[in-house]
Amino acid sequence: MIIEKAVLTRKIDAEVKRIIDTFRTAVKYMILFRGKGIEFAGLREYVPGEDDASRIDWRASLRSQSLYVREYEEERDLDIFILLDTSSSMLFGSQGMTKSEYASVIAGVLSYAGIDSGDNVGFAMFNRSVPIFLEPVNDVYQYYKILDLLTNESMYGSGANLKLALDRVTTYLGPRTFLFIISDFLGLGKGWETSLKMASHKFDKVLGIMVRDLRDLEPPAAGYMRFYDPFTGRAAAVKTDKVRKRYAKYAKEQYDQVLAAFRSSNAEMLNVLTTESFAKQITRYFERFSMV
């Protein structure tokens, strides 16, 4: 099920107000303190009482016999790039919203916040291929393009190939990138872990946002249920009482494998359930930057 544009817009408006300040703080931190965001702009004469004496350039001052301070400019060239999983497993939902609907709200909120903060925002969707790739720009029309894509039913379905998507992103984007990967991280295909390492090595930051439904973690104790494989379409009737523990164990092992891949790549992971407020989760994540 794909979210309607009017519903999506309302949800984005409600959530973005709660994250915008902490989002700006996090982006400013990345620009100023990751060692790449300050550019030397030149020298000017020192003004006692106004300038920080620690910024005096003593070598230049000795040459000119006057005190000079170094001036810097803040680089505002950080790209926010959102990579969204639109494969068949994302179309599942048992708690009111499907994972794809919930993920669409996340993508919309991050897009809006990035553009509002003055940063370039890019966007791509991936399933078995990468049907959409929007290069990062700071333009309000980019946000509306993303909204159109998020509510376009033809963009959803089929298998998932995260390796292909990461390879394309890593090839075409510059190092000053904050990459968000929004996915349930199920059925991603082979080789994506190596591609994740390459992306994390190149970009300033990579954050995976794992969107899960409660039933991804454990089935209900409800007697017989019919299960569908979203990638093959195969179905089977299963007595959930007999498989709940095995199902939960497998789900935990699969989650641990994904988390280990992110940690070994020096990338980060944020977990959200479709029953939770995304704004609360992402705000907690961004607030870490304000405490540095």
PDB file of C-alpha atoms in Angstrom:
ATOM      1  CA  MET A   1       0.000   0.000   0.000  1.00  0.00           C
ATOM      2  CA  ILE A   2       1.321   3.448  -1.007  1.00  0.00           C
ATOM      3  CA  ILE A   3       0.597   6.524   1.072  1.00  0.00           C
ATOM      4  CA  GLU A   4      -1.583   9.284  -0.413  1.00  0.00           C
ATOM      5  CA  LYS A   5       0.145  12.614  -1.013  1.00  0.00           C
ATOM      6  CA  ALA A   6      -2.220  14.632   1.218  1.00  0.00           C
ATOM      7  CA  VAL A   7      -1.718  12.183   4.100  1.00  0.00           C
ATOM      8  CA  LEU A   8       2.047  12.126   3.555  1.00  0.00           C
ATOM      9  CA  THR A   9       2.272  15.928   3.564  1.00  0.00           C
ATOM     10  CA  ARG A  10       0.310  16.195   6.823  1.00  0.00           C
ATOM     11  CA  LYS A  11       2.505  13.616   8.535  1.00  0.00           C
ATOM     12  CA  ILE A  12       5.703  15.305   7.313  1.00  0.00           C
ATOM     13  CA  ASP A  13       4.504  18.712   8.548  1.00  0.00           C
ATOM     14  CA  ALA A  14       3.728  17.244  11.974  1.00  0.00           C
ATOM     15  CA  GLU A  15       7.061  15.421  12.348  1.00  0.00           C
ATOM     16  CA  VAL A  16       9.476  17.925  10.815  1.00  0.00           C
ATOM     17  CA  LYS A  17       8.679  20.620  13.394  1.00  0.00           C
ATOM     18  CA  ARG A  18       9.978  18.296  16.079  1.00  0.00           C
ATOM     19  CA  ILE A  19      13.364  17.581  14.499  1.00  0.00           C
ATOM     20  CA  ILE A  20      14.346  20.724  12.606  1.00  0.00           C
ATOM     21  CA  ASP A  21      16.419  22.390  15.354  1.00  0.00           C
ATOM     22  CA  THR A  22      18.394  19.273  16.261  1.00  0.00           C
ATOM     23  CA  PHE A  23      18.851  18.492  12.559  1.00  0.00           C
ATOM     24  CA  ARG A  24      20.448  21.906  11.973  1.00  0.00           C
ATOM     25  CA  THR A  25      22.721  21.412  14.986  1.00  0.00           C
ATOM     26  CA  ALA A  26      23.869  18.025  13.697  1.00  0.00           C
ATOM     27  CA  VAL A  27      24.588  19.367  10.222  1.00  0.00           C
ATOM     28  CA  LYS A  28      26.479  22.348  11.645  1.00  0.00           C
ATOM     29  CA  TYR A  29      28.569  19.978  13.761  1.00  0.00           C
ATOM     30  CA  MET A  30      29.464  17.911  10.723  1.00  0.00           C
ATOM     31  CA  ILE A  31      30.429  20.985   8.719  1.00  0.00           C
ATOM     32  CA  LEU A  32      32.499  22.624  11.454  1.00  0.00           C
ATOM     33  CA  PHE A  33      34.103  19.781  13.345  1.00  0.00           C
ATOM     34  CA  ARG A  34      34.804  16.917  10.967  1.00  0.00           C
ATOM     35  CA  GLY A  35      38.013  18.524   9.743  1.00  0.00           C
ATOM     36  CA  LYS A  36      36.792  19.387   6.260  1.00  0.00           C
ATOM     37  CA  GLY A  37      34.289  22.160   6.772  1.00  0.00           C
ATOM     38  CA  ILE A  38      36.401  25.266   7.417  1.00  0.00           C
ATOM     39  CA  GLU A  39      38.216  27.036   4.610  1.00  0.00           C
ATOM     40  CA  PHE A  40      40.934  29.685   5.094  1.00  0.00           C
ATOM     41  CA  ALA A  41      39.634  32.999   3.698  1.00  0.00           C
ATOM     42  CA  GLY A  42      42.556  35.363   4.356  1.00  0.00           C
ATOM     43  CA  LEU A  43      44.122  37.736   6.882  1.00  0.00           C
ATOM     44  CA  ARG A  44      42.969  41.016   8.397  1.00  0.00           C
ATOM     45  CA  GLU A  45      44.328  43.362  11.047  1.00  0.00           C
ATOM     46  CA  TYR A  46      43.743  42.341  14.651  1.00  0.00           C
ATOM     47  CA  VAL A  47      41.176  44.426  16.596  1.00  0.00           C
ATOM     48  CA  PRO A  48      41.938  44.407  20.367  1.00  0.00           C
ATOM     49  CA  GLY A  49      38.929  43.570  22.510  1.00  0.00           C
ATOM     50  CA  GLU A  50      36.975  42.155  19.576  1.00  0.00           C
ATOM     51  CA  ASP A  51      39.117  39.408  18.085  1.00  0.00           C
ATOM     52  CA  ASP A  52      40.173  36.129  19.647  1.00  0.00           C
ATOM     53  CA  ALA A  53      43.925  36.367  20.272  1.00  0.00           C
ATOM     54  CA  SER A  54      44.303  32.645  19.591  1.00  0.00           C
ATOM     55  CA  ARG A  55      43.568  33.364  15.907  1.00  0.00           C
ATOM     56  CA  ILE A  56      46.570  35.680  15.504  1.00  0.00           C
ATOM     57  CA  ASP A  57      48.856  34.550  12.694  1.00  0.00           C
ATOM     58  CA  TRP A  58      52.233  35.231  14.297  1.00  0.00           C
ATOM     59  CA  ARG A  59      54.275  34.463  11.222  1.00  0.00           C
ATOM     60  CA  ALA A  60      52.363  36.983   9.094  1.00  0.00           C
ATOM     61  CA  SER A  61      52.320  39.494  11.968  1.00  0.00           C
ATOM     62  CA  LEU A  62      56.106  39.384  12.363  1.00  0.00           C
ATOM     63  CA  ARG A  63      56.607  39.948   8.655  1.00  0.00           C
ATOM     64  CA  SER A  64      54.285  42.964   8.549  1.00  0.00           C
ATOM     65  CA  GLN A  65      55.132  44.358  12.011  1.00  0.00           C
ATOM     66  CA  SER A  66      51.374  44.467  12.803  1.00  0.00           C
ATOM     67  CA  LEU A  67      49.060  41.922  14.341  1.00  0.00           C
ATOM     68  CA  TYR A  68      46.917  39.951  11.892  1.00  0.00           C
ATOM     69  CA  VAL A  69      44.265  37.310  12.488  1.00  0.00           C
ATOM     70  CA  ARG A  70      43.285  34.465  10.211  1.00  0.00           C
ATOM     71  CA  GLU A  71      39.732  34.487   8.843  1.00  0.00           C
ATOM     72  CA  TYR A  72      37.785  31.396   7.864  1.00  0.00           C
ATOM     73  CA  GLU A  73      34.671  30.667   5.894  1.00  0.00           C
ATOM     74  CA  GLU A  74      32.219  27.927   6.689  1.00  0.00           C
ATOM     75  CA  GLU A  75      31.777  25.511   3.812  1.00  0.00           C
ATOM     76  CA  ARG A  76      28.084  24.851   3.145  1.00  0.00           C
ATOM     77  CA  ASP A  77      28.625  22.067   0.674  1.00  0.00           C
ATOM     78  CA  LEU A  78      27.361  19.115   2.707  1.00  0.00           C
ATOM     79  CA  ASP A  79      25.056  16.909   0.661  1.00  0.00           C
ATOM     80  CA  ILE A  80      22.159  15.117   2.341  1.00  0.00           C
ATOM     81  CA  PHE A  81      21.369  11.993   0.329  1.00  0.00           C
ATOM     82  CA  ILE A  82      18.428   9.694   1.026  1.00  0.00           C
ATOM     83  CA  LEU A  83      18.479   6.143  -0.334  1.00  0.00           C
ATOM     84  CA  LEU A  84      15.056   4.506   0.018  1.00  0.00           C
ATOM     85  CA  ASP A  85      14.249   0.794  -0.258  1.00  0.00           C
ATOM     86  CA  THR A  86      11.041   0.304  -2.297  1.00  0.00           C
ATOM     87  CA  SER A  87      11.208  -3.493  -2.628  1.00  0.00           C
ATOM     88  CA  SER A  88       8.256  -5.815  -1.993  1.00  0.00           C
ATOM     89  CA  SER A  89       9.088  -6.544   1.656  1.00  0.00           C
ATOM     90  CA  MET A  90       8.582  -2.841   2.433  1.00  0.00           C
ATOM     91  CA  LEU A  91       4.915  -3.113   1.392  1.00  0.00           C
ATOM     92  CA  PHE A  92       4.068  -5.175   4.469  1.00  0.00           C
ATOM     93  CA  GLY A  93       2.267  -3.736   7.476  1.00  0.00           C
ATOM     94  CA  SER A  94       0.249  -5.157  10.348  1.00  0.00           C
ATOM     95  CA  GLN A  95       0.019  -2.121  12.624  1.00  0.00           C
ATOM     96  CA  GLY A  96      -1.817   0.566  10.646  1.00  0.00           C
ATOM     97  CA  MET A  97       1.025   1.782   8.412  1.00  0.00           C
ATOM     98  CA  THR A  98       3.043  -0.330   6.024  1.00  0.00           C
ATOM     99  CA  LYS A  99       6.804  -0.077   6.228  1.00  0.00           C
ATOM    100  CA  SER A 100       6.855   1.752   2.885  1.00  0.00           C
ATOM    101  CA  GLU A 101       4.356   4.343   4.140  1.00  0.00           C
ATOM    102  CA  TYR A 102       6.344   4.895   7.314  1.00  0.00           C
ATOM    103  CA  ALA A 103       9.617   5.078   5.361  1.00  0.00           C
ATOM    104  CA  SER A 104       8.061   7.634   2.995  1.00  0.00           C
ATOM    105  CA  VAL A 105       7.364   9.910   5.954  1.00  0.00           C
ATOM    106  CA  ILE A 106      10.990   9.553   7.087  1.00  0.00           C
ATOM    107  CA  ALA A 107      12.294  10.375   3.600  1.00  0.00           C
ATOM    108  CA  GLY A 108       9.981  13.372   3.352  1.00  0.00           C
ATOM    109  CA  VAL A 109      10.952  14.711   6.771  1.00  0.00           C
ATOM    110  CA  LEU A 110      14.689  14.428   6.055  1.00  0.00           C
ATOM    111  CA  SER A 111      14.267  16.035   2.623  1.00  0.00           C
ATOM    112  CA  TYR A 112      12.310  18.964   4.032  1.00  0.00           C
ATOM    113  CA  ALA A 113      14.712  19.456   6.947  1.00  0.00           C
ATOM    114  CA  GLY A 114      17.771  19.356   4.682  1.00  0.00           C
ATOM    115  CA  ILE A 115      16.454  21.907   2.205  1.00  0.00           C
ATOM    116  CA  ASP A 116      15.142  24.134   5.009  1.00  0.00           C
ATOM    117  CA  SER A 117      18.617  24.066   6.610  1.00  0.00           C
ATOM    118  CA  GLY A 118      20.232  25.313   3.400  1.00  0.00           C
ATOM    119  CA  ASP A 119      21.861  22.039   2.400  1.00  0.00           C
ATOM    120  CA  ASN A 120      21.792  20.129  -0.859  1.00  0.00           C
ATOM    121  CA  VAL A 121      19.378  17.187  -0.838  1.00  0.00           C
ATOM    122  CA  GLY A 122      19.511  14.202  -3.186  1.00  0.00           C
ATOM    123  CA  PHE A 123      17.286  11.154  -3.394  1.00  0.00           C
ATOM    124  CA  ALA A 124      17.254   7.671  -4.879  1.00  0.00           C
ATOM    125  CA  MET A 125      14.933   4.689  -4.756  1.00  0.00           C
ATOM    126  CA  PHE A 126      16.150   1.130  -5.079  1.00  0.00           C
ATOM    127  CA  ASN A 127      14.598  -2.282  -5.479  1.00  0.00           C
ATOM    128  CA  ARG A 128      16.034  -4.751  -7.974  1.00  0.00           C
ATOM    129  CA  SER A 129      17.397  -1.722  -9.854  1.00  0.00           C
ATOM    130  CA  VAL A 130      17.823   1.998  -9.151  1.00  0.00           C
ATOM    131  CA  PRO A 131      14.902   3.529 -11.082  1.00  0.00           C
ATOM    132  CA  ILE A 132      15.299   7.017  -9.633  1.00  0.00           C
ATOM    133  CA  PHE A 133      18.431   9.039  -8.860  1.00  0.00           C
ATOM    134  CA  LEU A 134      18.100  12.773  -8.112  1.00  0.00           C
ATOM    135  CA  GLU A 135      21.412  14.585  -7.709  1.00  0.00           C
ATOM    136  CA  PRO A 136      21.730  16.777  -4.585  1.00  0.00           C
ATOM    137  CA  VAL A 137      20.483  20.364  -4.975  1.00  0.00           C
ATOM    138  CA  ASN A 138      19.124  23.005  -2.613  1.00  0.00           C
ATOM    139  CA  ASP A 139      15.808  23.780  -4.241  1.00  0.00           C
ATOM    140  CA  VAL A 140      12.276  23.636  -2.857  1.00  0.00           C
ATOM    141  CA  TYR A 141      11.173  21.993  -6.104  1.00  0.00           C
ATOM    142  CA  GLN A 142      13.425  19.044  -5.212  1.00  0.00           C
ATOM    143  CA  TYR A 143      11.210  18.428  -2.194  1.00  0.00           C
ATOM    144  CA  TYR A 144       8.079  18.355  -4.351  1.00  0.00           C
ATOM    145  CA  LYS A 145       9.756  16.001  -6.832  1.00  0.00           C
ATOM    146  CA  ILE A 146      10.526  13.660  -3.952  1.00  0.00           C
ATOM    147  CA  LEU A 147       6.913  13.833  -2.739  1.00  0.00           C
ATOM    148  CA  ASP A 148       5.705  12.885  -6.221  1.00  0.00           C
ATOM    149  CA  LEU A 149       8.045   9.894  -6.307  1.00  0.00           C
ATOM    150  CA  LEU A 150       7.125   8.724  -2.808  1.00  0.00           C
ATOM    151  CA  THR A 151       3.458   8.554  -3.823  1.00  0.00           C
ATOM    152  CA  ASN A 152       4.023   6.950  -7.237  1.00  0.00           C
ATOM    153  CA  GLU A 153       2.849   3.336  -7.005  1.00  0.00           C
ATOM    154  CA  SER A 154       4.916   2.239 -10.011  1.00  0.00           C
ATOM    155  CA  MET A 155       8.119   2.859  -8.022  1.00  0.00           C
ATOM    156  CA  TYR A 156       7.398   0.040  -5.567  1.00  0.00           C
ATOM    157  CA  GLY A 157       7.794  -3.735  -5.662  1.00  0.00           C
ATOM    158  CA  SER A 158      10.203  -6.506  -6.801  1.00  0.00           C
ATOM    159  CA  GLY A 159      13.395  -7.677  -5.100  1.00  0.00           C
ATOM    160  CA  ALA A 160      16.148  -5.612  -3.509  1.00  0.00           C
ATOM    161  CA  ASN A 161      19.735  -5.003  -4.604  1.00  0.00           C
ATOM    162  CA  LEU A 162      21.406  -2.754  -2.048  1.00  0.00           C
ATOM    163  CA  LYS A 163      24.861  -3.426  -3.501  1.00  0.00           C
ATOM    164  CA  LEU A 164      23.838  -1.928  -6.846  1.00  0.00           C
ATOM    165  CA  ALA A 165      22.343   1.119  -5.137  1.00  0.00           C
ATOM    166  CA  LEU A 166      25.356   1.719  -2.877  1.00  0.00           C
ATOM    167  CA  ASP A 167      27.807   1.314  -5.750  1.00  0.00           C
ATOM    168  CA  ARG A 168      25.944   3.923  -7.771  1.00  0.00           C
ATOM    169  CA  VAL A 169      25.733   6.359  -4.874  1.00  0.00           C
ATOM    170  CA  THR A 170      29.423   5.919  -4.049  1.00  0.00           C
ATOM    171  CA  THR A 171      30.401   6.492  -7.678  1.00  0.00           C
ATOM    172  CA  TYR A 172      28.383   9.647  -8.270  1.00  0.00           C
ATOM    173  CA  LEU A 173      28.424  11.500  -4.939  1.00  0.00           C
ATOM    174  CA  GLY A 174      31.265  13.466  -3.384  1.00  0.00           C
ATOM    175  CA  PRO A 175      32.864  12.772  -0.002  1.00  0.00           C
ATOM    176  CA  ARG A 176      30.996  15.617   1.739  1.00  0.00           C
ATOM    177  CA  THR A 177      27.858  13.492   1.970  1.00  0.00           C
ATOM    178  CA  PHE A 178      25.585  12.423   4.824  1.00  0.00           C
ATOM    179  CA  LEU A 179      23.987   9.249   3.452  1.00  0.00           C
ATOM    180  CA  PHE A 180      20.719   7.965   4.926  1.00  0.00           C
ATOM    181  CA  ILE A 181      19.729   4.403   3.972  1.00  0.00           C
ATOM    182  CA  ILE A 182      16.056   3.753   4.777  1.00  0.00           C
ATOM    183  CA  SER A 183      15.138   0.075   4.561  1.00  0.00           C
ATOM    184  CA  ASP A 184      13.871  -2.941   6.472  1.00  0.00           C
ATOM    185  CA  PHE A 185      17.205  -4.583   5.508  1.00  0.00           C
ATOM    186  CA  LEU A 186      15.501  -7.809   4.468  1.00  0.00           C
ATOM    187  CA  GLY A 187      16.383  -9.754   1.314  1.00  0.00           C
ATOM    188  CA  LEU A 188      19.003  -7.241   0.195  1.00  0.00           C
ATOM    189  CA  GLY A 189      20.931  -9.533  -2.135  1.00  0.00           C
ATOM    190  CA  LYS A 190      24.621 -10.428  -2.017  1.00  0.00           C
ATOM    191  CA  GLY A 191      27.719  -8.302  -1.610  1.00  0.00           C
ATOM    192  CA  TRP A 192      26.136  -5.213  -0.086  1.00  0.00           C
ATOM    193  CA  GLU A 193      28.363  -5.377   2.998  1.00  0.00           C
ATOM    194  CA  THR A 194      31.496  -4.647   0.936  1.00  0.00           C
ATOM    195  CA  SER A 195      29.727  -1.803  -0.855  1.00  0.00           C
ATOM    196  CA  LEU A 196      28.662  -0.386   2.515  1.00  0.00           C
ATOM    197  CA  LYS A 197      32.291  -0.347   3.657  1.00  0.00           C
ATOM    198  CA  MET A 198      33.274   1.585   0.526  1.00  0.00           C
ATOM    199  CA  ALA A 199      30.459   4.099   1.014  1.00  0.00           C
ATOM    200  CA  SER A 200      31.283   4.620   4.679  1.00  0.00           C
ATOM    201  CA  HIS A 201      34.968   5.071   3.868  1.00  0.00           C
ATOM    202  CA  LYS A 202      34.182   7.745   1.271  1.00  0.00           C
ATOM    203  CA  PHE A 203      31.368   9.720   2.901  1.00  0.00           C
ATOM    204  CA  ASP A 204      31.350  11.918   6.004  1.00  0.00           C
ATOM    205  CA  LYS A 205      28.626   9.804   7.577  1.00  0.00           C
ATOM    206  CA  VAL A 206      26.392   6.843   6.745  1.00  0.00           C
ATOM    207  CA  LEU A 207      23.275   6.182   8.816  1.00  0.00           C
ATOM    208  CA  GLY A 208      21.046   3.180   8.246  1.00  0.00           C
ATOM    209  CA  ILE A 209      17.445   3.635   9.383  1.00  0.00           C
ATOM    210  CA  MET A 210      15.973   0.172   9.870  1.00  0.00           C
ATOM    211  CA  VAL A 211      12.179   0.260   9.583  1.00  0.00           C
ATOM    212  CA  ARG A 212      10.489  -2.818  11.005  1.00  0.00           C
ATOM    213  CA  ASP A 213       6.941  -3.970  11.651  1.00  0.00           C
ATOM    214  CA  LEU A 214       6.270  -5.802  14.919  1.00  0.00           C
ATOM    215  CA  ARG A 215       5.532  -8.945  12.913  1.00  0.00           C
ATOM    216  CA  ASP A 216       9.014  -8.824  11.404  1.00  0.00           C
ATOM    217  CA  LEU A 217      10.246  -9.624  14.899  1.00  0.00           C
ATOM    218  CA  GLU A 218       7.752 -12.239  16.031  1.00  0.00           C
ATOM    219  CA  PRO A 219       4.428 -13.616  14.731  1.00  0.00           C
ATOM    220  CA  PRO A 220       1.353 -13.533  16.977  1.00  0.00           C
ATOM    221  CA  ALA A 221       0.184 -16.598  18.869  1.00  0.00           C
ATOM    222  CA  ALA A 222      -2.889 -16.926  16.673  1.00  0.00           C
ATOM    223  CA  GLY A 223      -3.089 -20.552  15.593  1.00  0.00           C
ATOM    224  CA  TYR A 224      -2.752 -21.043  11.847  1.00  0.00           C
ATOM    225  CA  MET A 225      -1.723 -18.057   9.726  1.00  0.00           C
ATOM    226  CA  ARG A 226      -1.007 -17.726   6.045  1.00  0.00           C
ATOM    227  CA  PHE A 227       2.498 -16.420   5.289  1.00  0.00           C
ATOM    228  CA  TYR A 228       3.558 -14.894   1.969  1.00  0.00           C
ATOM    229  CA  ASP A 229       7.087 -14.483   0.659  1.00  0.00           C
ATOM    230  CA  PRO A 230       7.084 -10.905  -0.700  1.00  0.00           C
ATOM    231  CA  PHE A 231       9.834 -11.675  -3.204  1.00  0.00           C
ATOM    232  CA  THR A 232       8.589 -14.981  -4.665  1.00  0.00           C
ATOM    233  CA  GLY A 233       4.854 -14.782  -3.978  1.00  0.00           C
ATOM    234  CA  ARG A 234       4.871 -18.275  -2.457  1.00  0.00           C
ATOM    235  CA  ALA A 235       2.457 -18.854   0.433  1.00  0.00           C
ATOM    236  CA  ALA A 236       2.077 -21.402   3.216  1.00  0.00           C
ATOM    237  CA  ALA A 237      -0.246 -21.964   6.164  1.00  0.00           C
ATOM    238  CA  VAL A 238       1.774 -22.106   9.382  1.00  0.00           C
ATOM    239  CA  LYS A 239       0.778 -22.842  12.974  1.00  0.00           C
ATOM    240  CA  THR A 240       2.420 -19.874  14.653  1.00  0.00           C
ATOM    241  CA  ASP A 241       2.477 -21.426  18.140  1.00  0.00           C
ATOM    242  CA  LYS A 242       5.050 -23.945  16.903  1.00  0.00           C
ATOM    243  CA  VAL A 243       7.348 -21.546  15.067  1.00  0.00           C
ATOM    244  CA  ARG A 244       7.262 -18.351  17.152  1.00  0.00           C
ATOM    245  CA  LYS A 245      10.497 -19.024  19.026  1.00  0.00           C
ATOM    246  CA  ARG A 246      12.382 -20.151  15.921  1.00  0.00           C
ATOM    247  CA  TYR A 247      11.024 -17.189  13.956  1.00  0.00           C
ATOM    248  CA  ALA A 248      12.074 -14.715  16.669  1.00  0.00           C
ATOM    249  CA  LYS A 249      15.511 -16.345  16.932  1.00  0.00           C
ATOM    250  CA  TYR A 250      16.053 -16.117  13.180  1.00  0.00           C
ATOM    251  CA  ALA A 251      14.849 -12.490  13.136  1.00  0.00           C
ATOM    252  CA  LYS A 252      17.303 -11.600  15.919  1.00  0.00           C
ATOM    253  CA  GLU A 253      20.183 -13.342  14.129  1.00  0.00           C
ATOM    254  CA  GLN A 254      19.385 -11.532  10.873  1.00  0.00           C
ATOM    255  CA  TYR A 255      19.239  -8.188  12.693  1.00  0.00           C
ATOM    256  CA  ASP A 256      22.558  -8.892  14.431  1.00  0.00           C
ATOM    257  CA  GLN A 257      24.187  -9.649  11.065  1.00  0.00           C
ATOM    258  CA  VAL A 258      23.029  -6.323   9.620  1.00  0.00           C
ATOM    259  CA  LEU A 259      24.141  -4.426  12.724  1.00  0.00           C
ATOM    260  CA  ALA A 260      27.553  -6.128  12.629  1.00  0.00           C
ATOM    261  CA  ALA A 261      27.972  -5.129   8.973  1.00  0.00           C
ATOM    262  CA  PHE A 262      27.288  -1.488   9.846  1.00  0.00           C
ATOM    263  CA  ARG A 263      29.591  -1.485  12.845  1.00  0.00           C
ATOM    264  CA  SER A 264      32.449  -3.099  10.942  1.00  0.00           C
ATOM    265  CA  SER A 265      31.990  -0.440   8.242  1.00  0.00           C
ATOM    266  CA  ASN A 266      32.140   2.422  10.766  1.00  0.00           C
ATOM    267  CA  ALA A 267      28.555   3.274   9.809  1.00  0.00           C
ATOM    268  CA  GLU A 268      25.685   3.801  12.237  1.00  0.00           C
ATOM    269  CA  MET A 269      22.249   2.218  12.619  1.00  0.00           C
ATOM    270  CA  LEU A 270      18.971   3.580  13.961  1.00  0.00           C
ATOM    271  CA  ASN A 271      16.085   1.160  14.570  1.00  0.00           C
ATOM    272  CA  VAL A 272      12.452   2.254  14.353  1.00  0.00           C
ATOM    273  CA  LEU A 273       9.156   0.400  14.528  1.00  0.00           C
ATOM    274  CA  THR A 274       6.161   1.588  12.522  1.00  0.00           C
ATOM    275  CA  THR A 275       4.303   1.999  15.828  1.00  0.00           C
ATOM    276  CA  GLU A 276       6.865   4.531  17.122  1.00  0.00           C
ATOM    277  CA  SER A 277       7.367   8.243  16.498  1.00  0.00           C
ATOM    278  CA  PHE A 278      10.230   8.675  14.062  1.00  0.00           C
ATOM    279  CA  ALA A 279      10.770  12.259  15.256  1.00  0.00           C
ATOM    280  CA  LYS A 280      11.544  11.074  18.798  1.00  0.00           C
ATOM    281  CA  GLN A 281      14.045   8.479  17.595  1.00  0.00           C
ATOM    282  CA  ILE A 282      15.918  10.738  15.156  1.00  0.00           C
ATOM    283  CA  THR A 283      15.923  13.650  17.628  1.00  0.00           C
ATOM    284  CA  ARG A 284      17.677  11.461  20.202  1.00  0.00           C
ATOM    285  CA  TYR A 285      20.234  10.541  17.556  1.00  0.00           C
ATOM    286  CA  PHE A 286      20.865  14.159  16.485  1.00  0.00           C
ATOM    287  CA  GLU A 287      21.013  15.421  20.073  1.00  0.00           C
ATOM    288  CA  ARG A 288      24.307  13.574  20.507  1.00  0.00           C
ATOM    289  CA  PHE A 289      25.915  16.175  18.261  1.00  0.00           C
ATOM    290  CA  SER A 290      24.811  19.087  20.450  1.00  0.00           C
ATOM    291  CA  MET A 291      26.567  17.467  23.432  1.00  0.00           C
ATOM    292  CA  VAL A 292      29.954  17.251  21.693  1.00  0.00           C
TER     293      VAL A 292
END
